[in-house]
Structure formats: C-alpha cells, structure tokens
PDB file of C-alpha atoms in Angstrom:
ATOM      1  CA  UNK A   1      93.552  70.179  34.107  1.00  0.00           C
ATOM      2  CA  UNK A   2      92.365  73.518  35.881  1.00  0.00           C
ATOM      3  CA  UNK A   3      92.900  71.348  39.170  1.00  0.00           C
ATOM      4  CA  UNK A   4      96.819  70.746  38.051  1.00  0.00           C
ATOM      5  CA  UNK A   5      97.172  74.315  36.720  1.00  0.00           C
ATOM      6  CA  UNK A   6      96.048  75.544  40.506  1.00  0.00           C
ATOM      7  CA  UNK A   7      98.369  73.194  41.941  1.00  0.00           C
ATOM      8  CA  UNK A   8     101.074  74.720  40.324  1.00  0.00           C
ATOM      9  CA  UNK A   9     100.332  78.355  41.777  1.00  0.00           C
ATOM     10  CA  UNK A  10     101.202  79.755  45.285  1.00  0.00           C
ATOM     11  CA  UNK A  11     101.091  83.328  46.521  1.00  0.00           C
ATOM     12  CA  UNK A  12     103.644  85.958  47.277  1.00  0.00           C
ATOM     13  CA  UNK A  13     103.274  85.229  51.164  1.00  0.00           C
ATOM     14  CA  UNK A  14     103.859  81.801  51.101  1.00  0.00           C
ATOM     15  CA  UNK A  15     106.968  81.445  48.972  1.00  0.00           C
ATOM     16  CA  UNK A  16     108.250  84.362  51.694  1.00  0.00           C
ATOM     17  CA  UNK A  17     107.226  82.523  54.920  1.00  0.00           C
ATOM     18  CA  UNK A  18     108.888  79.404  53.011  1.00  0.00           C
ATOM     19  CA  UNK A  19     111.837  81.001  52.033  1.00  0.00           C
ATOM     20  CA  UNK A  20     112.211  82.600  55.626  1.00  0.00           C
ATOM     21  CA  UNK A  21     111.746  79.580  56.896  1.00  0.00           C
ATOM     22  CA  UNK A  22     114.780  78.139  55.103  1.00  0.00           C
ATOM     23  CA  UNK A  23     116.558  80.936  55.967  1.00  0.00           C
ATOM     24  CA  UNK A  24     116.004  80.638  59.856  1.00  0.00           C
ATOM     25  CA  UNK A  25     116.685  77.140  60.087  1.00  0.00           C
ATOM     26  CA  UNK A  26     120.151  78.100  57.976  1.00  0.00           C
ATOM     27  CA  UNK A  27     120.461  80.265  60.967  1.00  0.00           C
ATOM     28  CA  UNK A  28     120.027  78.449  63.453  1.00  0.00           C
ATOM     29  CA  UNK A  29     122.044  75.057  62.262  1.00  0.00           C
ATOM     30  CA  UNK A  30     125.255  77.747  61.568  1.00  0.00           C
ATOM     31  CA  UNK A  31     125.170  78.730  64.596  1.00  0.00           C
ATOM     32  CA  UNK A  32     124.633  75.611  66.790  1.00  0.00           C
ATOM     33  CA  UNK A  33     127.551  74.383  63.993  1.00  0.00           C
ATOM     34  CA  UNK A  34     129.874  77.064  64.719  1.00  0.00           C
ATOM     35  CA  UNK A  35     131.618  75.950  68.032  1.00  0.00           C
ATOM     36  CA  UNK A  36     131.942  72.387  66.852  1.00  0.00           C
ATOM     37  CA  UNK A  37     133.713  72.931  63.431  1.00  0.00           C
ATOM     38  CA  UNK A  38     137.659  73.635  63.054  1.00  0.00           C
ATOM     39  CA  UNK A  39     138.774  76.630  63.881  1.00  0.00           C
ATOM     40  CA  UNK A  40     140.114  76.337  60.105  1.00  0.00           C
ATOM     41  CA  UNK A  41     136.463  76.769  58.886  1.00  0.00           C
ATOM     42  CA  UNK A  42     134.879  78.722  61.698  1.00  0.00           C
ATOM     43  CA  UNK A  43     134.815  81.898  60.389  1.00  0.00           C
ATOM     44  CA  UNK A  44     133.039  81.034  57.293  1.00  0.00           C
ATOM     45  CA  UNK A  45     130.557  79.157  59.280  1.00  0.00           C
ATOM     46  CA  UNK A  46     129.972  82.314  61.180  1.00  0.00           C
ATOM     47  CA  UNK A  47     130.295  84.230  57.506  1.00  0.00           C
ATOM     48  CA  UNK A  48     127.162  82.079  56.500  1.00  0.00           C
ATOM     49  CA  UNK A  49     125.357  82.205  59.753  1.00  0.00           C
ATOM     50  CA  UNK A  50     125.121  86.113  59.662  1.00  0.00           C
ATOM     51  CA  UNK A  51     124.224  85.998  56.213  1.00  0.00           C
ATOM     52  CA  UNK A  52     121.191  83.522  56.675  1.00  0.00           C
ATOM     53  CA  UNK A  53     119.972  85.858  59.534  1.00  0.00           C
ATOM     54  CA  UNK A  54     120.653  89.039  57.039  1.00  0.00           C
ATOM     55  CA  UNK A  55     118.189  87.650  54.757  1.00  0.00           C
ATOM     56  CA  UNK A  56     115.476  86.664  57.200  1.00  0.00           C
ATOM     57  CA  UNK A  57     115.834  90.086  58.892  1.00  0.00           C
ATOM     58  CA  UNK A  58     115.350  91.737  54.633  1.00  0.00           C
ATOM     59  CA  UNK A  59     112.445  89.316  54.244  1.00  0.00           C
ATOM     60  CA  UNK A  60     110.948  90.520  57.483  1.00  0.00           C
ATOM     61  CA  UNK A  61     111.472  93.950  56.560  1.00  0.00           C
ATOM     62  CA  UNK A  62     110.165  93.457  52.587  1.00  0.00           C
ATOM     63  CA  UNK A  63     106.921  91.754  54.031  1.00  0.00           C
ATOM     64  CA  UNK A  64     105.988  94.395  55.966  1.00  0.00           C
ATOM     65  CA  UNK A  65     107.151  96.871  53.615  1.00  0.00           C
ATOM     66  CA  UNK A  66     103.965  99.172  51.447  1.00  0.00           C
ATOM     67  CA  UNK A  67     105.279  97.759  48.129  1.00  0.00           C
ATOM     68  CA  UNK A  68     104.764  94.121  49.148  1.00  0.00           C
ATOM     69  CA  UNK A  69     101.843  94.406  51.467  1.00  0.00           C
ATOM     70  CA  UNK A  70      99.101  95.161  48.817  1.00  0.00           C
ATOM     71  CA  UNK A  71     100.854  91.824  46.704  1.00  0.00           C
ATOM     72  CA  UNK A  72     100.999  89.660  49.338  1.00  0.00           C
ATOM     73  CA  UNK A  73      98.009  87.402  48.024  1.00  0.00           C
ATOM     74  CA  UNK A  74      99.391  87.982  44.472  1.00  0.00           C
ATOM     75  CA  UNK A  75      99.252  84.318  42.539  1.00  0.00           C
ATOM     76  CA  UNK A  76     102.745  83.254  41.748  1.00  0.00           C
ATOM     77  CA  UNK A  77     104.128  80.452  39.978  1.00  0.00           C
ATOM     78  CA  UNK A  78     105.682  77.409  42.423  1.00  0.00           C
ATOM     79  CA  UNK A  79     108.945  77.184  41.368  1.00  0.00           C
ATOM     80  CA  UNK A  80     110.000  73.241  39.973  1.00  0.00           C
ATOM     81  CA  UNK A  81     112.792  73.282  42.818  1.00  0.00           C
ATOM     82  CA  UNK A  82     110.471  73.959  45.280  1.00  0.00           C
ATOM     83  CA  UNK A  83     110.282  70.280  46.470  1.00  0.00           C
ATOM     84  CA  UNK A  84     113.976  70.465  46.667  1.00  0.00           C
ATOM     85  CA  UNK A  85     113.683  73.597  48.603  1.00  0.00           C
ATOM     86  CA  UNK A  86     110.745  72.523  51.329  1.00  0.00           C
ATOM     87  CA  UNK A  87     112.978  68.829  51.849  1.00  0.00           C
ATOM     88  CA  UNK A  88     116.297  70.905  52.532  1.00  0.00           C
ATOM     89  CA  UNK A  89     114.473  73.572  55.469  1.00  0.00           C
ATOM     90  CA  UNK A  90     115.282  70.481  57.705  1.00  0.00           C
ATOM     91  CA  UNK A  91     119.280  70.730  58.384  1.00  0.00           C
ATOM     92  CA  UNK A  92     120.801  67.803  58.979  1.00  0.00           C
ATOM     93  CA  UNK A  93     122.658  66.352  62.424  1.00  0.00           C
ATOM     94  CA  UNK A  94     126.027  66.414  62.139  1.00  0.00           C
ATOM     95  CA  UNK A  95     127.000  65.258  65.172  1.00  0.00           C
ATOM     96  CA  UNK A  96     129.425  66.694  67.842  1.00  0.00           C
ATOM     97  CA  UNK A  97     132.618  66.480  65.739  1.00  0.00           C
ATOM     98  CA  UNK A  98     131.589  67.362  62.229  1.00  0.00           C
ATOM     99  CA  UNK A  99     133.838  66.563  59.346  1.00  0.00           C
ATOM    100  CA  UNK A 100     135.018  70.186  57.561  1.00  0.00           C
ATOM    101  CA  UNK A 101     134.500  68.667  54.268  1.00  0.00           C
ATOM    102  CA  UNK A 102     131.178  66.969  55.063  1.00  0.00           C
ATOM    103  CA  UNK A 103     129.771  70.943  56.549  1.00  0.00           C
ATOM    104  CA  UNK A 104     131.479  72.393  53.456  1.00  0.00           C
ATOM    105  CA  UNK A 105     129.606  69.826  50.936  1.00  0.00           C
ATOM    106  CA  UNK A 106     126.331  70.862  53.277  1.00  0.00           C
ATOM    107  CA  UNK A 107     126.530  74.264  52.886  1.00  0.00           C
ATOM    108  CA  UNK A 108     127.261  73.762  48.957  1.00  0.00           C
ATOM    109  CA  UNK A 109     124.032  72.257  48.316  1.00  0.00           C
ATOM    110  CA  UNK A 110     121.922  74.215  50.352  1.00  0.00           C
ATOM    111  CA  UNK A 111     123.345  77.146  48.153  1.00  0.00           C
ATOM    112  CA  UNK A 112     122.808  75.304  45.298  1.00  0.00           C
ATOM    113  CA  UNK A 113     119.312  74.597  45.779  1.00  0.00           C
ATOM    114  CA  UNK A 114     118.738  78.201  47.314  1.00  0.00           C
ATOM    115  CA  UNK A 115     119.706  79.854  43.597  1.00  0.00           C
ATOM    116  CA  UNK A 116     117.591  77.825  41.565  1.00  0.00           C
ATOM    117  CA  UNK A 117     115.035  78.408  44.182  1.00  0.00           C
ATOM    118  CA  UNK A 118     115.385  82.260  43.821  1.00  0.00           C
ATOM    119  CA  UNK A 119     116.261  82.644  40.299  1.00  0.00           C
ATOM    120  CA  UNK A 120     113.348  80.698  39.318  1.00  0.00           C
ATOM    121  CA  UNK A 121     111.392  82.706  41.520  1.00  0.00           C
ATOM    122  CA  UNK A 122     112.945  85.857  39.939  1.00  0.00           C
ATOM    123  CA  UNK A 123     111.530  84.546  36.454  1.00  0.00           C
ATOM    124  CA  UNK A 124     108.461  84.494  37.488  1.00  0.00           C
ATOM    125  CA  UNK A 125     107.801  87.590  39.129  1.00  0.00           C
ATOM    126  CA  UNK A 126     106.998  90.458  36.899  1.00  0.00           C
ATOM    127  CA  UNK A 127     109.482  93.701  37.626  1.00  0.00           C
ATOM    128  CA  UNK A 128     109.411  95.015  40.121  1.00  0.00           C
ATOM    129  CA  UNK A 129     110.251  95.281  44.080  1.00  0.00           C
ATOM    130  CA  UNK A 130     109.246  90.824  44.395  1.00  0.00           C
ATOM    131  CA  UNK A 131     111.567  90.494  41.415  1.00  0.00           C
ATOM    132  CA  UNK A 132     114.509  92.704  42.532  1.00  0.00           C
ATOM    133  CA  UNK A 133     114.602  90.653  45.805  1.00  0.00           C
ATOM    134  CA  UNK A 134     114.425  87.038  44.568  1.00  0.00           C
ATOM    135  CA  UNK A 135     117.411  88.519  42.085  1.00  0.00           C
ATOM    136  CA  UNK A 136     118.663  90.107  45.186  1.00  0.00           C
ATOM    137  CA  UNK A 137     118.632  86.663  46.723  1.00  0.00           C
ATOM    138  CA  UNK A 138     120.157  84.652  44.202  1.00  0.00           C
ATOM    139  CA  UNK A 139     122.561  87.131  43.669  1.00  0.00           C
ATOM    140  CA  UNK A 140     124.080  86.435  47.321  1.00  0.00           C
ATOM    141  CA  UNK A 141     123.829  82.535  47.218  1.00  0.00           C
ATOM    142  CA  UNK A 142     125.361  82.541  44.485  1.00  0.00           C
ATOM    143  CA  UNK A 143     128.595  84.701  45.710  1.00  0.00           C
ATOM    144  CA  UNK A 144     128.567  82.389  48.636  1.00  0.00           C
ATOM    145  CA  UNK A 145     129.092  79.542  46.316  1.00  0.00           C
ATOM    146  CA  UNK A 146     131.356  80.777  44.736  1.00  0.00           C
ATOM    147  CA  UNK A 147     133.433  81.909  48.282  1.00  0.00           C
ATOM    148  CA  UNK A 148     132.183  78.392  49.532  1.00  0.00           C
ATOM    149  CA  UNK A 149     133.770  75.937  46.586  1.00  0.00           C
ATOM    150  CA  UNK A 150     137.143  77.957  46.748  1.00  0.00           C
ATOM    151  CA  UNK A 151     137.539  77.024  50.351  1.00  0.00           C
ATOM    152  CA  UNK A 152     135.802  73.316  49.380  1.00  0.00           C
ATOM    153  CA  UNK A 153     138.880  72.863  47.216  1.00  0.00           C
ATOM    154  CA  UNK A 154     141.413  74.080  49.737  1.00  0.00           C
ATOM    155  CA  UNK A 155     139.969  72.039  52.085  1.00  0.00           C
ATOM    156  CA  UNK A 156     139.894  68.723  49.539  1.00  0.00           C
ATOM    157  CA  UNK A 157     143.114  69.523  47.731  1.00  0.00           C
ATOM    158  CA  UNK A 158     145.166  70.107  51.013  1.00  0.00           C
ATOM    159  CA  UNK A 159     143.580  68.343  53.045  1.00  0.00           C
ATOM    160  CA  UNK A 160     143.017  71.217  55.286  1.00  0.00           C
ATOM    161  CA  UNK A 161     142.427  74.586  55.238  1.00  0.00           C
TER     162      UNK A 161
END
C-alpha cells in the first residue's frame, strides 16, 4: 500500500519540467502550424503560439524564482489527468494542408486537458506562490477555450470563418 501511496506522489520540479514540456512542444507545433493553416484561422494560431511560449518563459522565470527554489523537492500529489497530460506533450502531424476544423478540435483538447491538469494541480498545492500559478494557469486555458470554441462554432456553423 505504502508502495501505491508513493506512486501517487511527484515533486514540485517535475510537474514544472512536465508542464514546460507541454508547453514547449505547444510552441513549437503552433508555430510550425502557423504558415500552413487558413489565413481565416492564422491569427489565432499565432494567438496560441505566443501564449504557449508566455507560459514556458513564466515557468522558467517561477523555477528560478526564491519562492519556488527552496520547494522545488516539495512532495506533491500526481494529478489523475496526468496520464492524459504526459500522452498529449506529443502534438500530432497534421500534414501540409491541415483541415481548420481538425487544428481547431486539436487545440480544444489540448486546452481541455491542460485545465484539469492545472486546476487539479491547484487543489493540491497548499496557498501560496505553486498554487497561485497552477490557478494562474488554468485560469488562461481556460479563457482560451472559451476564445477557441467561439471560433470552433463559426468555423462548424459557417463553414468558414
């Protein structure tokens, strides 16, 4: 039982090199992404591509930061999305000509599983400057969600943008 318990714990640096991990590779699929969408969806493409390098460049910043430093070994509960969360670091290849809807219903899911990632990670933090950004974090994937499924249905309803 102790063995399962354990398994079940992680530390502060780990979820943060995960979660910048995710964030990179957000980064870096946006961007290779951007000149091969519609010009109809570019700019949120590019929207979502500065705002996965925002957070790696805040999670860069936090780790080095005094008020994480000393917590950075700090035993942490793994979140139960976590699975969810390591599987979707991998982007997938959408070819040369990618379908807006198909990027759009990407990017949906990836913010999906980024707030229950975060909030989750949020509830188990106690207050303070871990809990404030995982709050921080689902905060913003959730606002692009919400910008993200407006434009889904303009895009699905119109059948364009």
């Amino acid at each position: 039982m102790r063995t399962e318990a354990l398994s079940k714990m992680t530390t502060v640096e780990e979820v943060l090199e995960t979660v910048a991990e995710f964030d990179r590779e957000a980064h870096g699929f946006y961007v290779d992404l951007i000149p091969k969408v519609s010009k109809k969806i570019r700019y949120i493409v590019e929207e979502l591509a500065r705002a996965e390098l925002d957070h790696v460049i805040k999670l860069y910043e936090l780790s080095k930061s005094s008020d994480i430093r000393d917590h950075l070994r700090d035993a942490i509960l793994r979140p139960e999305a976590d699975r969810r969360f390591s599987d979707a670091i991998q982007a997938p290849e959408l070819g040369d000509d990618p379908d807006d809807q198909e990027v759009l219903q990407y990017a949906l899911a990836r913010q999906q599983i980024a707030i229950e990632e975060y909030s989750e990670l949020a509830a188990n933090t106690p207050p303070g400057p871990m809990h404030e950004v995982f709050s921080y974090l689902a905060n913003e994937e959730s606002k692009h969600k919400t910008d993200l499924e407006a434009l889904y249905y303009e895009v699905v309803h119109s059948g364009g943008v």
